[in-house]
Amino acid sequence: MGKIRGLGYRATPQRLAVIEALASGRHQSVDEIQARCPGVGIVTIYRTLDLLCGSGLARRLDLGDGKPRYELAEDHHHHLICQSCGAISEFEDCPLEERLPREASDFEVSFHRLEVYGLCGGCRG
Amino acid sequence: MGKIRGLGYRATPQRLAVIEALASGRHQSVDEIQARCPGVGIVTIYRTLDLLCGSGLARRLDLGDGKPRYELAEDHHHHLICQSCGAISEFEDCPLEERLPREASDFEVSFHRLEVYGLCGGCRG
DNA sequence: CTTCTAATTGAAACGGTTTTTCAATAGCGG
DNA sequence: CCGCTATTGAAAAACCGTTTCAATTAGAAG
């Protein structure tokens, strides 16, 4: 991965492990990321996540359960969270791509988050 | 306030204090709420906030700084967060009121959150 | 390939926040 | 008013993330 190098940081195995962990799943908690990075200290995981989020390579999510979650900032999408089972899914069609700038006058919009809560198909029965 | 009673909970002075604190400001942190509830133990504040959020009377916000914030769930609005100074403002015109249900098929939408990040007027200069 | 140096790692200690426990208190139905 | 049960709050515990600092290592330079 040259992404890290390109930003002026060293490409250590620990950092690559965290990036691979993020690439192998979606909206993962710190626990989940750590489980996919055996041998990497938790301190390094926190630091790497901060680094990635700070440089825009990753994104931090707050989906309402208090647990921060992380994902690579590859595409723009939003989350559907089931209030019953906690399942998280995603949808790509952002309903306000071109709609937002007009709403927010006197504010220079950089990005937005949208999370939709409700009941997933399985829990509706 | 009969709202609490109506839900089957006792209307204690502590709970009323927390509700009044929430009513006197917007998107407040636990610290701010506690400051407005002198004499109320922090444990009770946490428990009351959980109670209010669980019963739908209040809402918990995660605005990206890790600090949870709370507000009464009276009206539907969204937040503008300045990435430079951290100021939080609000806007009422929800750009996706009637747009959402169609987007999310096989998912029964209950509510949604939208947070817009960027630069406020003062920080743009 | 070897050397050198500054960036990086990780164990331990720390600090702040939230939860659990449990005895004491108090709301409210009867 | 009484009495039962929900609620409170102090203390302790659990949890989460950060800081510190000595040891290690990536990567540039020779």
PDB file of C-alpha atoms (C1' of nucleotides) in Angstrom:
ATOM      1  CA  MET A   1       0.000   0.000   0.000  1.00  0.00           C
ATOM      2  CA  GLY A   2       1.532   3.246  -1.096  1.00  0.00           C
ATOM      3  CA  LYS A   3      -1.281   5.262   0.383  1.00  0.00           C
ATOM      4  CA  ILE A   4       0.403   5.561   3.726  1.00  0.00           C
ATOM      5  CA  ARG A   5       3.811   6.331   2.278  1.00  0.00           C
ATOM      6  CA  GLY A   6       2.304   8.929   0.051  1.00  0.00           C
ATOM      7  CA  LEU A   7       1.126  10.804   3.107  1.00  0.00           C
ATOM      8  CA  GLY A   8       4.594  10.858   4.592  1.00  0.00           C
ATOM      9  CA  TYR A   9       4.086   8.074   7.112  1.00  0.00           C
ATOM     10  CA  ARG A  10       5.991   4.858   7.463  1.00  0.00           C
ATOM     11  CA  ALA A  11       4.403   1.728   6.129  1.00  0.00           C
ATOM     12  CA  THR A  12       4.688  -0.514   9.148  1.00  0.00           C
ATOM     13  CA  PRO A  13       3.199  -4.005   9.271  1.00  0.00           C
ATOM     14  CA  GLN A  14       0.898  -2.857  12.046  1.00  0.00           C
ATOM     15  CA  ARG A  15      -0.559  -0.077   9.954  1.00  0.00           C
ATOM     16  CA  LEU A  16      -0.968  -2.332   6.975  1.00  0.00           C
ATOM     17  CA  ALA A  17      -2.737  -4.845   9.198  1.00  0.00           C
ATOM     18  CA  VAL A  18      -5.218  -2.225  10.347  1.00  0.00           C
ATOM     19  CA  ILE A  19      -5.892  -1.112   6.799  1.00  0.00           C
ATOM     20  CA  GLU A  20      -6.424  -4.709   5.708  1.00  0.00           C
ATOM     21  CA  ALA A  21      -8.746  -5.267   8.625  1.00  0.00           C
ATOM     22  CA  LEU A  22     -10.775  -2.243   7.606  1.00  0.00           C
ATOM     23  CA  ALA A  23     -10.812  -3.412   4.004  1.00  0.00           C
ATOM     24  CA  SER A  24     -12.149  -6.816   4.985  1.00  0.00           C
ATOM     25  CA  GLY A  25     -15.325  -5.590   6.612  1.00  0.00           C
ATOM     26  CA  ARG A  26     -17.637  -2.660   7.042  1.00  0.00           C
ATOM     27  CA  HIS A  27     -18.440  -0.373   9.935  1.00  0.00           C
ATOM     28  CA  GLN A  28     -16.324  -2.347  12.377  1.00  0.00           C
ATOM     29  CA  SER A  29     -15.855  -1.606  16.048  1.00  0.00           C
ATOM     30  CA  VAL A  30     -12.424  -1.325  17.609  1.00  0.00           C
ATOM     31  CA  ASP A  31     -12.856  -4.814  19.034  1.00  0.00           C
ATOM     32  CA  GLU A  32     -13.526  -6.271  15.638  1.00  0.00           C
ATOM     33  CA  ILE A  33     -10.595  -4.482  14.116  1.00  0.00           C
ATOM     34  CA  GLN A  34      -8.311  -5.665  16.878  1.00  0.00           C
ATOM     35  CA  ALA A  35      -9.482  -9.242  16.392  1.00  0.00           C
ATOM     36  CA  ARG A  36      -8.337  -9.031  12.798  1.00  0.00           C
ATOM     37  CA  CYS A  37      -4.937  -7.647  13.758  1.00  0.00           C
ATOM     38  CA  PRO A  38      -3.414 -10.323  15.979  1.00  0.00           C
ATOM     39  CA  GLY A  39      -0.201  -9.185  17.568  1.00  0.00           C
ATOM     40  CA  VAL A  40      -0.895  -5.511  17.092  1.00  0.00           C
ATOM     41  CA  GLY A  41      -1.167  -3.590  20.341  1.00  0.00           C
ATOM     42  CA  ILE A  42      -4.388  -1.798  21.070  1.00  0.00           C
ATOM     43  CA  VAL A  43      -2.511   1.478  21.432  1.00  0.00           C
ATOM     44  CA  THR A  44      -1.240   1.179  17.907  1.00  0.00           C
ATOM     45  CA  ILE A  45      -4.679   0.381  16.632  1.00  0.00           C
ATOM     46  CA  TYR A  46      -6.119   3.513  18.202  1.00  0.00           C
ATOM     47  CA  ARG A  47      -3.264   5.597  16.877  1.00  0.00           C
ATOM     48  CA  THR A  48      -3.548   4.171  13.406  1.00  0.00           C
ATOM     49  CA  LEU A  49      -7.282   4.753  13.302  1.00  0.00           C
ATOM     50  CA  ASP A  50      -6.733   8.358  14.327  1.00  0.00           C
ATOM     51  CA  LEU A  51      -4.092   8.677  11.661  1.00  0.00           C
ATOM     52  CA  LEU A  52      -6.300   7.238   8.954  1.00  0.00           C
ATOM     53  CA  CYS A  53      -9.285   9.332   9.946  1.00  0.00           C
ATOM     54  CA  GLY A  54      -7.157  12.448  10.201  1.00  0.00           C
ATOM     55  CA  SER A  55      -5.779  11.962   6.731  1.00  0.00           C
ATOM     56  CA  GLY A  56      -9.123  11.133   5.226  1.00  0.00           C
ATOM     57  CA  LEU A  57      -8.381   7.501   4.394  1.00  0.00           C
ATOM     58  CA  ALA A  58     -10.915   6.247   6.911  1.00  0.00           C
ATOM     59  CA  ARG A  59     -14.051   7.481   8.557  1.00  0.00           C
ATOM     60  CA  ARG A  60     -15.396   7.197  12.038  1.00  0.00           C
ATOM     61  CA  LEU A  61     -19.077   6.403  12.519  1.00  0.00           C
ATOM     62  CA  ASP A  62     -21.385   6.883  15.477  1.00  0.00           C
ATOM     63  CA  LEU A  63     -24.385   4.703  14.922  1.00  0.00           C
ATOM     64  CA  GLY A  64     -26.190   5.407  18.133  1.00  0.00           C
ATOM     65  CA  ASP A  65     -24.998   2.546  20.298  1.00  0.00           C
ATOM     66  CA  GLY A  66     -22.109   4.502  21.723  1.00  0.00           C
ATOM     67  CA  LYS A  67     -19.551   2.245  20.087  1.00  0.00           C
ATOM     68  CA  PRO A  68     -17.498   4.076  17.509  1.00  0.00           C
ATOM     69  CA  ARG A  69     -17.122   2.241  14.248  1.00  0.00           C
ATOM     70  CA  TYR A  70     -14.650   2.680  11.444  1.00  0.00           C
ATOM     71  CA  GLU A  71     -14.569   2.094   7.735  1.00  0.00           C
ATOM     72  CA  LEU A  72     -12.399   2.993   4.784  1.00  0.00           C
ATOM     73  CA  ALA A  73     -13.551   6.208   3.146  1.00  0.00           C
ATOM     74  CA  GLU A  74     -13.831   4.757  -0.290  1.00  0.00           C
ATOM     75  CA  ASP A  75     -17.354   5.495  -1.419  1.00  0.00           C
ATOM     76  CA  HIS A  76     -20.142   7.696  -0.200  1.00  0.00           C
ATOM     77  CA  HIS A  77     -22.943   5.747   1.422  1.00  0.00           C
ATOM     78  CA  HIS A  78     -25.270   5.775   4.386  1.00  0.00           C
ATOM     79  CA  HIS A  79     -26.434   3.279   6.956  1.00  0.00           C
ATOM     80  CA  LEU A  80     -29.649   1.546   7.863  1.00  0.00           C
ATOM     81  CA  ILE A  81     -29.684   0.468  11.498  1.00  0.00           C
ATOM     82  CA  CYS A  82     -32.245  -2.009  12.789  1.00  0.00           C
ATOM     83  CA  GLN A  83     -33.488  -0.904  16.193  1.00  0.00           C
ATOM     84  CA  SER A  84     -34.431  -4.451  17.085  1.00  0.00           C
ATOM     85  CA  CYS A  85     -31.477  -6.641  16.166  1.00  0.00           C
ATOM     86  CA  GLY A  86     -28.863  -3.962  15.583  1.00  0.00           C
ATOM     87  CA  ALA A  87     -28.044  -5.126  12.094  1.00  0.00           C
ATOM     88  CA  ILE A  88     -26.375  -2.510   9.962  1.00  0.00           C
ATOM     89  CA  SER A  89     -26.769  -2.346   6.227  1.00  0.00           C
ATOM     90  CA  GLU A  90     -25.881   0.277   3.697  1.00  0.00           C
ATOM     91  CA  PHE A  91     -27.382   2.147   0.817  1.00  0.00           C
ATOM     92  CA  GLU A  92     -25.571   4.032  -1.868  1.00  0.00           C
ATOM     93  CA  ASP A  93     -28.243   6.255  -3.309  1.00  0.00           C
ATOM     94  CA  CYS A  94     -27.740   9.400  -1.353  1.00  0.00           C
ATOM     95  CA  PRO A  95     -31.032  11.269  -1.366  1.00  0.00           C
ATOM     96  CA  LEU A  96     -29.448  14.672  -0.910  1.00  0.00           C
ATOM     97  CA  GLU A  97     -26.329  14.757  -3.026  1.00  0.00           C
ATOM     98  CA  GLU A  98     -27.217  17.959  -4.843  1.00  0.00           C
ATOM     99  CA  ARG A  99     -29.841  19.121  -2.454  1.00  0.00           C
ATOM    100  CA  LEU A 100     -27.760  20.081   0.536  1.00  0.00           C
ATOM    101  CA  PRO A 101     -25.727  23.151  -0.458  1.00  0.00           C
ATOM    102  CA  ARG A 102     -28.840  25.207  -0.906  1.00  0.00           C
ATOM    103  CA  GLU A 103     -30.313  24.346   2.445  1.00  0.00           C
ATOM    104  CA  ALA A 104     -27.327  25.477   4.391  1.00  0.00           C
ATOM    105  CA  SER A 105     -26.703  29.103   3.639  1.00  0.00           C
ATOM    106  CA  ASP A 106     -23.836  30.875   5.363  1.00  0.00           C
ATOM    107  CA  PHE A 107     -22.241  27.489   5.880  1.00  0.00           C
ATOM    108  CA  GLU A 108     -19.720  25.865   3.614  1.00  0.00           C
ATOM    109  CA  VAL A 109     -20.688  22.220   3.470  1.00  0.00           C
ATOM    110  CA  SER A 110     -17.841  19.736   3.484  1.00  0.00           C
ATOM    111  CA  PHE A 111     -19.598  16.417   4.007  1.00  0.00           C
ATOM    112  CA  HIS A 112     -22.603  14.931   5.730  1.00  0.00           C
ATOM    113  CA  ARG A 113     -23.729  11.877   7.602  1.00  0.00           C
ATOM    114  CA  LEU A 114     -27.110  10.251   7.349  1.00  0.00           C
ATOM    115  CA  GLU A 115     -28.304   7.296   9.351  1.00  0.00           C
ATOM    116  CA  VAL A 116     -31.703   5.729   9.010  1.00  0.00           C
ATOM    117  CA  TYR A 117     -33.200   3.789  11.907  1.00  0.00           C
ATOM    118  CA  GLY A 118     -36.057   1.347  11.798  1.00  0.00           C
ATOM    119  CA  LEU A 119     -36.808  -2.345  11.469  1.00  0.00           C
ATOM    120  CA  CYS A 120     -35.053  -4.644   9.054  1.00  0.00           C
ATOM    121  CA  GLY A 121     -36.902  -7.195   6.993  1.00  0.00           C
ATOM    122  CA  GLY A 122     -36.227 -10.035   9.392  1.00  0.00           C
ATOM    123  CA  CYS A 123     -37.436  -8.180  12.467  1.00  0.00           C
ATOM    124  CA  ARG A 124     -40.660  -6.949  10.942  1.00  0.00           C
ATOM    125  CA  GLY A 125     -42.353 -10.348  10.900  1.00  0.00           C
TER     126      GLY A 125
ATOM    127  CA  MET B   1     -45.013  17.160  33.666  1.00  0.00           C
ATOM    128  CA  GLY B   2     -47.311  14.300  33.113  1.00  0.00           C
ATOM    129  CA  LYS B   3     -45.215  12.872  30.362  1.00  0.00           C
ATOM    130  CA  ILE B   4     -43.189  10.784  32.745  1.00  0.00           C
ATOM    131  CA  ARG B   5     -46.196   9.577  34.680  1.00  0.00           C
ATOM    132  CA  GLY B   6     -47.937   8.698  31.479  1.00  0.00           C
ATOM    133  CA  LEU B   7     -45.179   6.246  30.732  1.00  0.00           C
ATOM    134  CA  GLY B   8     -45.559   4.523  34.070  1.00  0.00           C
ATOM    135  CA  TYR B   9     -42.581   6.114  35.773  1.00  0.00           C
ATOM    136  CA  ARG B  10     -42.543   8.169  38.950  1.00  0.00           C
ATOM    137  CA  ALA B  11     -42.279  11.905  38.621  1.00  0.00           C
ATOM    138  CA  THR B  12     -39.381  12.569  40.952  1.00  0.00           C
ATOM    139  CA  PRO B  13     -37.822  16.018  41.376  1.00  0.00           C
ATOM    140  CA  GLN B  14     -34.587  14.681  39.922  1.00  0.00           C
ATOM    141  CA  ARG B  15     -36.257  13.550  36.734  1.00  0.00           C
ATOM    142  CA  LEU B  16     -38.126  16.809  36.383  1.00  0.00           C
ATOM    143  CA  ALA B  17     -34.840  18.674  36.855  1.00  0.00           C
ATOM    144  CA  VAL B  18     -33.222  16.738  34.043  1.00  0.00           C
ATOM    145  CA  ILE B  19     -36.171  17.387  31.755  1.00  0.00           C
ATOM    146  CA  GLU B  20     -36.067  21.102  32.572  1.00  0.00           C
ATOM    147  CA  ALA B  21     -32.352  21.180  31.939  1.00  0.00           C
ATOM    148  CA  LEU B  22     -32.900  19.603  28.556  1.00  0.00           C
ATOM    149  CA  ALA B  23     -35.692  22.036  27.812  1.00  0.00           C
ATOM    150  CA  SER B  24     -33.477  25.038  28.583  1.00  0.00           C
ATOM    151  CA  GLY B  25     -30.850  24.302  25.954  1.00  0.00           C
ATOM    152  CA  ARG B  26     -29.996  22.348  22.886  1.00  0.00           C
ATOM    153  CA  HIS B  27     -27.642  19.463  22.189  1.00  0.00           C
ATOM    154  CA  GLN B  28     -26.153  19.556  25.675  1.00  0.00           C
ATOM    155  CA  SER B  29     -23.395  17.354  26.997  1.00  0.00           C
ATOM    156  CA  VAL B  30     -23.762  15.415  30.232  1.00  0.00           C
ATOM    157  CA  ASP B  31     -21.612  18.018  31.968  1.00  0.00           C
ATOM    158  CA  GLU B  32     -23.875  20.824  30.893  1.00  0.00           C
ATOM    159  CA  ILE B  33     -26.952  18.930  31.958  1.00  0.00           C
ATOM    160  CA  GLN B  34     -25.441  18.148  35.327  1.00  0.00           C
ATOM    161  CA  ALA B  35     -24.540  21.813  35.828  1.00  0.00           C
ATOM    162  CA  ARG B  36     -28.213  22.657  35.420  1.00  0.00           C
ATOM    163  CA  CYS B  37     -29.307  20.015  37.900  1.00  0.00           C
ATOM    164  CA  PRO B  38     -27.609  20.979  41.164  1.00  0.00           C
ATOM    165  CA  GLY B  39     -28.038  18.363  43.828  1.00  0.00           C
ATOM    166  CA  VAL B  40     -28.883  15.590  41.436  1.00  0.00           C
ATOM    167  CA  GLY B  41     -26.396  12.744  41.478  1.00  0.00           C
ATOM    168  CA  ILE B  42     -24.580  11.951  38.277  1.00  0.00           C
ATOM    169  CA  VAL B  43     -25.838   8.382  38.426  1.00  0.00           C
ATOM    170  CA  THR B  44     -29.395   9.592  38.376  1.00  0.00           C
ATOM    171  CA  ILE B  45     -28.673  11.887  35.466  1.00  0.00           C
ATOM    172  CA  TYR B  46     -27.302   9.009  33.426  1.00  0.00           C
ATOM    173  CA  ARG B  47     -30.218   6.824  34.352  1.00  0.00           C
ATOM    174  CA  THR B  48     -32.753   9.503  33.563  1.00  0.00           C
ATOM    175  CA  LEU B  49     -31.188  10.219  30.198  1.00  0.00           C
ATOM    176  CA  ASP B  50     -31.332   6.531  29.355  1.00  0.00           C
ATOM    177  CA  LEU B  51     -34.938   6.464  30.457  1.00  0.00           C
ATOM    178  CA  LEU B  52     -35.894   9.477  28.373  1.00  0.00           C
ATOM    179  CA  CYS B  53     -34.086   8.215  25.311  1.00  0.00           C
ATOM    180  CA  GLY B  54     -35.540   4.753  25.720  1.00  0.00           C
ATOM    181  CA  SER B  55     -39.052   6.105  25.897  1.00  0.00           C
ATOM    182  CA  GLY B  56     -38.591   8.474  23.009  1.00  0.00           C
ATOM    183  CA  LEU B  57     -38.890  11.701  24.995  1.00  0.00           C
ATOM    184  CA  ALA B  58     -35.266  12.585  24.355  1.00  0.00           C
ATOM    185  CA  ARG B  59     -32.645  11.865  21.786  1.00  0.00           C
ATOM    186  CA  ARG B  60     -28.984  11.146  22.025  1.00  0.00           C
ATOM    187  CA  LEU B  61     -26.657  12.745  19.515  1.00  0.00           C
ATOM    188  CA  ASP B  62     -23.182  11.803  18.430  1.00  0.00           C
ATOM    189  CA  LEU B  63     -21.732  14.801  16.689  1.00  0.00           C
ATOM    190  CA  GLY B  64     -18.308  13.439  15.968  1.00  0.00           C
ATOM    191  CA  ASP B  65     -16.370  14.714  18.959  1.00  0.00           C
ATOM    192  CA  GLY B  66     -16.980  11.624  21.030  1.00  0.00           C
ATOM    193  CA  LYS B  67     -19.046  13.515  23.577  1.00  0.00           C
ATOM    194  CA  PRO B  68     -22.607  12.316  23.609  1.00  0.00           C
ATOM    195  CA  ARG B  69     -25.178  15.088  23.583  1.00  0.00           C
ATOM    196  CA  TYR B  70     -28.830  15.050  24.461  1.00  0.00           C
ATOM    197  CA  GLU B  71     -31.912  17.000  23.525  1.00  0.00           C
ATOM    198  CA  LEU B  72     -35.649  16.705  23.897  1.00  0.00           C
ATOM    199  CA  ALA B  73     -37.251  14.974  20.945  1.00  0.00           C
ATOM    200  CA  GLU B  74     -39.785  17.699  20.294  1.00  0.00           C
ATOM    201  CA  ASP B  75     -39.248  18.741  16.737  1.00  0.00           C
ATOM    202  CA  HIS B  76     -37.493  17.195  13.820  1.00  0.00           C
ATOM    203  CA  HIS B  77     -34.310  19.023  12.906  1.00  0.00           C
ATOM    204  CA  HIS B  78     -30.723  18.402  11.924  1.00  0.00           C
ATOM    205  CA  HIS B  79     -27.341  19.794  12.862  1.00  0.00           C
ATOM    206  CA  LEU B  80     -24.648  21.821  11.193  1.00  0.00           C
ATOM    207  CA  ILE B  81     -21.270  21.242  12.824  1.00  0.00           C
ATOM    208  CA  CYS B  82     -18.353  23.559  12.130  1.00  0.00           C
ATOM    209  CA  GLN B  83     -15.173  21.530  11.741  1.00  0.00           C
ATOM    210  CA  SER B  84     -13.057  24.484  12.739  1.00  0.00           C
ATOM    211  CA  CYS B  85     -14.643  25.974  15.860  1.00  0.00           C
ATOM    212  CA  GLY B  86     -17.017  23.166  16.765  1.00  0.00           C
ATOM    213  CA  ALA B  87     -20.080  25.400  16.804  1.00  0.00           C
ATOM    214  CA  ILE B  88     -23.333  23.533  16.413  1.00  0.00           C
ATOM    215  CA  SER B  89     -26.352  25.062  14.781  1.00  0.00           C
ATOM    216  CA  GLU B  90     -29.594  23.610  13.574  1.00  0.00           C
ATOM    217  CA  PHE B  91     -31.820  23.617  10.567  1.00  0.00           C
ATOM    218  CA  GLU B  92     -35.438  22.624  10.371  1.00  0.00           C
ATOM    219  CA  ASP B  93     -35.997  22.103   6.697  1.00  0.00           C
ATOM    220  CA  CYS B  94     -35.382  18.420   6.384  1.00  0.00           C
ATOM    221  CA  PRO B  95     -34.373  17.751   2.815  1.00  0.00           C
ATOM    222  CA  LEU B  96     -35.636  14.189   2.815  1.00  0.00           C
ATOM    223  CA  GLU B  97     -38.883  14.136   4.746  1.00  0.00           C
ATOM    224  CA  GLU B  98     -40.889  12.372   2.085  1.00  0.00           C
ATOM    225  CA  ARG B  99     -37.974  11.069   0.154  1.00  0.00           C
ATOM    226  CA  LEU B 100     -36.686   8.409   2.474  1.00  0.00           C
ATOM    227  CA  PRO B 101     -39.300   5.654   2.593  1.00  0.00           C
ATOM    228  CA  ARG B 102     -38.829   4.906  -1.070  1.00  0.00           C
ATOM    229  CA  GLU B 103     -35.087   4.627  -0.827  1.00  0.00           C
ATOM    230  CA  ALA B 104     -35.134   1.996   1.845  1.00  0.00           C
ATOM    231  CA  SER B 105     -37.024  -0.987   0.604  1.00  0.00           C
ATOM    232  CA  ASP B 106     -37.412  -4.020   2.843  1.00  0.00           C
ATOM    233  CA  PHE B 107     -36.796  -1.739   5.786  1.00  0.00           C
ATOM    234  CA  GLU B 108     -39.445  -0.034   7.849  1.00  0.00           C
ATOM    235  CA  VAL B 109     -38.113   3.447   8.478  1.00  0.00           C
ATOM    236  CA  SER B 110     -38.735   4.847  11.913  1.00  0.00           C
ATOM    237  CA  PHE B 111     -36.555   7.951  11.993  1.00  0.00           C
ATOM    238  CA  HIS B 112     -33.295   9.281  10.684  1.00  0.00           C
ATOM    239  CA  ARG B 113     -30.348  11.421  11.652  1.00  0.00           C
ATOM    240  CA  LEU B 114     -28.555  13.853   9.427  1.00  0.00           C
ATOM    241  CA  GLU B 115     -25.494  15.848  10.362  1.00  0.00           C
ATOM    242  CA  VAL B 116     -23.809  18.285   8.046  1.00  0.00           C
ATOM    243  CA  TYR B 117     -20.152  19.149   8.582  1.00  0.00           C
ATOM    244  CA  GLY B 118     -18.286  22.106   7.172  1.00  0.00           C
ATOM    245  CA  LEU B 119     -17.282  25.656   7.993  1.00  0.00           C
ATOM    246  CA  CYS B 120     -19.537  28.173   9.669  1.00  0.00           C
ATOM    247  CA  GLY B 121     -19.768  31.754   8.483  1.00  0.00           C
ATOM    248  CA  GLY B 122     -17.316  33.031  11.052  1.00  0.00           C
ATOM    249  CA  CYS B 123     -14.639  30.457  10.278  1.00  0.00           C
ATOM    250  CA  ARG B 124     -14.774  30.924   6.537  1.00  0.00           C
ATOM    251  CA  GLY B 125     -13.069  34.347   6.543  1.00  0.00           C
TER     252      GLY B 125
ATOM    253  C1'  DC C   1      24.791  -4.369   2.661  1.00  0.00           C
ATOM    254  C1'  DT C   2      25.553  -1.564   6.765  1.00  0.00           C
ATOM    255  C1'  DT C   3      24.793   2.420   9.507  1.00  0.00           C
ATOM    256  C1'  DC C   4      22.238   5.984  11.536  1.00  0.00           C
ATOM    257  C1'  DT C   5      18.320   8.441  13.120  1.00  0.00           C
ATOM    258  C1'  DA C   6      13.847   9.729  13.762  1.00  0.00           C
ATOM    259  C1'  DA C   7       9.379   7.590  13.587  1.00  0.00           C
ATOM    260  C1'  DT C   8       6.885   4.003  15.587  1.00  0.00           C
ATOM    261  C1'  DT C   9       5.552   0.449  18.795  1.00  0.00           C
ATOM    262  C1'  DG C  10       3.635  -1.436  23.095  1.00  0.00           C
ATOM    263  C1'  DA C  11       3.403  -2.249  28.201  1.00  0.00           C
ATOM    264  C1'  DA C  12       2.065   0.095  31.978  1.00  0.00           C
ATOM    265  C1'  DA C  13       0.077   3.836  34.239  1.00  0.00           C
ATOM    266  C1'  DC C  14      -3.226   7.235  34.028  1.00  0.00           C
ATOM    267  C1'  DG C  15      -7.659   9.885  33.626  1.00  0.00           C
ATOM    268  C1'  DG C  16     -12.237  10.408  32.409  1.00  0.00           C
ATOM    269  C1'  DT C  17     -16.729   8.466  31.707  1.00  0.00           C
ATOM    270  C1'  DT C  18     -20.448   5.252  32.451  1.00  0.00           C
ATOM    271  C1'  DT C  19     -22.320   1.205  34.950  1.00  0.00           C
ATOM    272  C1'  DT C  20     -23.152  -1.778  38.853  1.00  0.00           C
ATOM    273  C1'  DT C  21     -24.167  -2.558  43.630  1.00  0.00           C
ATOM    274  C1'  DC C  22     -26.797  -1.974  47.589  1.00  0.00           C
ATOM    275  C1'  DA C  23     -28.605   0.304  51.571  1.00  0.00           C
ATOM    276  C1'  DA C  24     -31.486   4.275  52.382  1.00  0.00           C
ATOM    277  C1'  DT C  25     -35.175   7.174  50.741  1.00  0.00           C
ATOM    278  C1'  DA C  26     -39.503   8.655  48.839  1.00  0.00           C
ATOM    279  C1'  DG C  27     -43.540   8.529  45.334  1.00  0.00           C
ATOM    280  C1'  DC C  28     -48.029   7.232  45.052  1.00  0.00           C
ATOM    281  C1'  DG C  29     -51.862   3.780  45.115  1.00  0.00           C
ATOM    282  C1'  DG C  30     -54.862   2.087  48.443  1.00  0.00           C
TER     283       DG C  30
ATOM    284  C1'  DC D   1     -51.577   7.961  56.541  1.00  0.00           C
ATOM    285  C1'  DC D   2     -49.420   3.158  55.388  1.00  0.00           C
ATOM    286  C1'  DG D   3     -46.841   0.271  53.042  1.00  0.00           C
ATOM    287  C1'  DC D   4     -44.906  -1.453  48.986  1.00  0.00           C
ATOM    288  C1'  DT D   5     -41.893  -0.775  45.450  1.00  0.00           C
ATOM    289  C1'  DA D   6     -39.482   2.323  42.441  1.00  0.00           C
ATOM    290  C1'  DT D   7     -35.887   5.397  42.800  1.00  0.00           C
ATOM    291  C1'  DT D   8     -31.810   7.644  44.519  1.00  0.00           C
ATOM    292  C1'  DG D   9     -26.852   8.236  45.433  1.00  0.00           C
ATOM    293  C1'  DA D  10     -22.201   7.052  47.341  1.00  0.00           C
ATOM    294  C1'  DA D  11     -18.749   4.003  46.509  1.00  0.00           C
ATOM    295  C1'  DA D  12     -16.623   0.665  43.820  1.00  0.00           C
ATOM    296  C1'  DA D  13     -16.004  -1.425  39.612  1.00  0.00           C
ATOM    297  C1'  DA D  14     -15.797  -1.683  34.646  1.00  0.00           C
ATOM    298  C1'  DC D  15     -14.782   0.453  30.517  1.00  0.00           C
ATOM    299  C1'  DC D  16     -12.576   3.182  27.129  1.00  0.00           C
ATOM    300  C1'  DG D  17      -9.128   5.835  25.260  1.00  0.00           C
ATOM    301  C1'  DT D  18      -4.745   8.537  26.044  1.00  0.00           C
ATOM    302  C1'  DT D  19      -0.149   9.521  27.712  1.00  0.00           C
ATOM    303  C1'  DT D  20       4.481   8.176  28.861  1.00  0.00           C
ATOM    304  C1'  DC D  21       8.763   6.315  27.859  1.00  0.00           C
ATOM    305  C1'  DA D  22      12.160   2.852  26.820  1.00  0.00           C
ATOM    306  C1'  DA D  23      12.958  -0.388  23.126  1.00  0.00           C
ATOM    307  C1'  DT D  24      12.456  -1.335  18.361  1.00  0.00           C
ATOM    308  C1'  DT D  25      12.458  -0.593  13.422  1.00  0.00           C
ATOM    309  C1'  DA D  26      11.520   1.613   8.678  1.00  0.00           C
ATOM    310  C1'  DG D  27      13.763   3.794   5.424  1.00  0.00           C
ATOM    311  C1'  DA D  28      17.225   7.206   3.876  1.00  0.00           C
ATOM    312  C1'  DA D  29      22.047   7.731   3.233  1.00  0.00           C
ATOM    313  C1'  DG D  30      26.545   6.088   2.413  1.00  0.00           C
TER     314       DG D  30
END
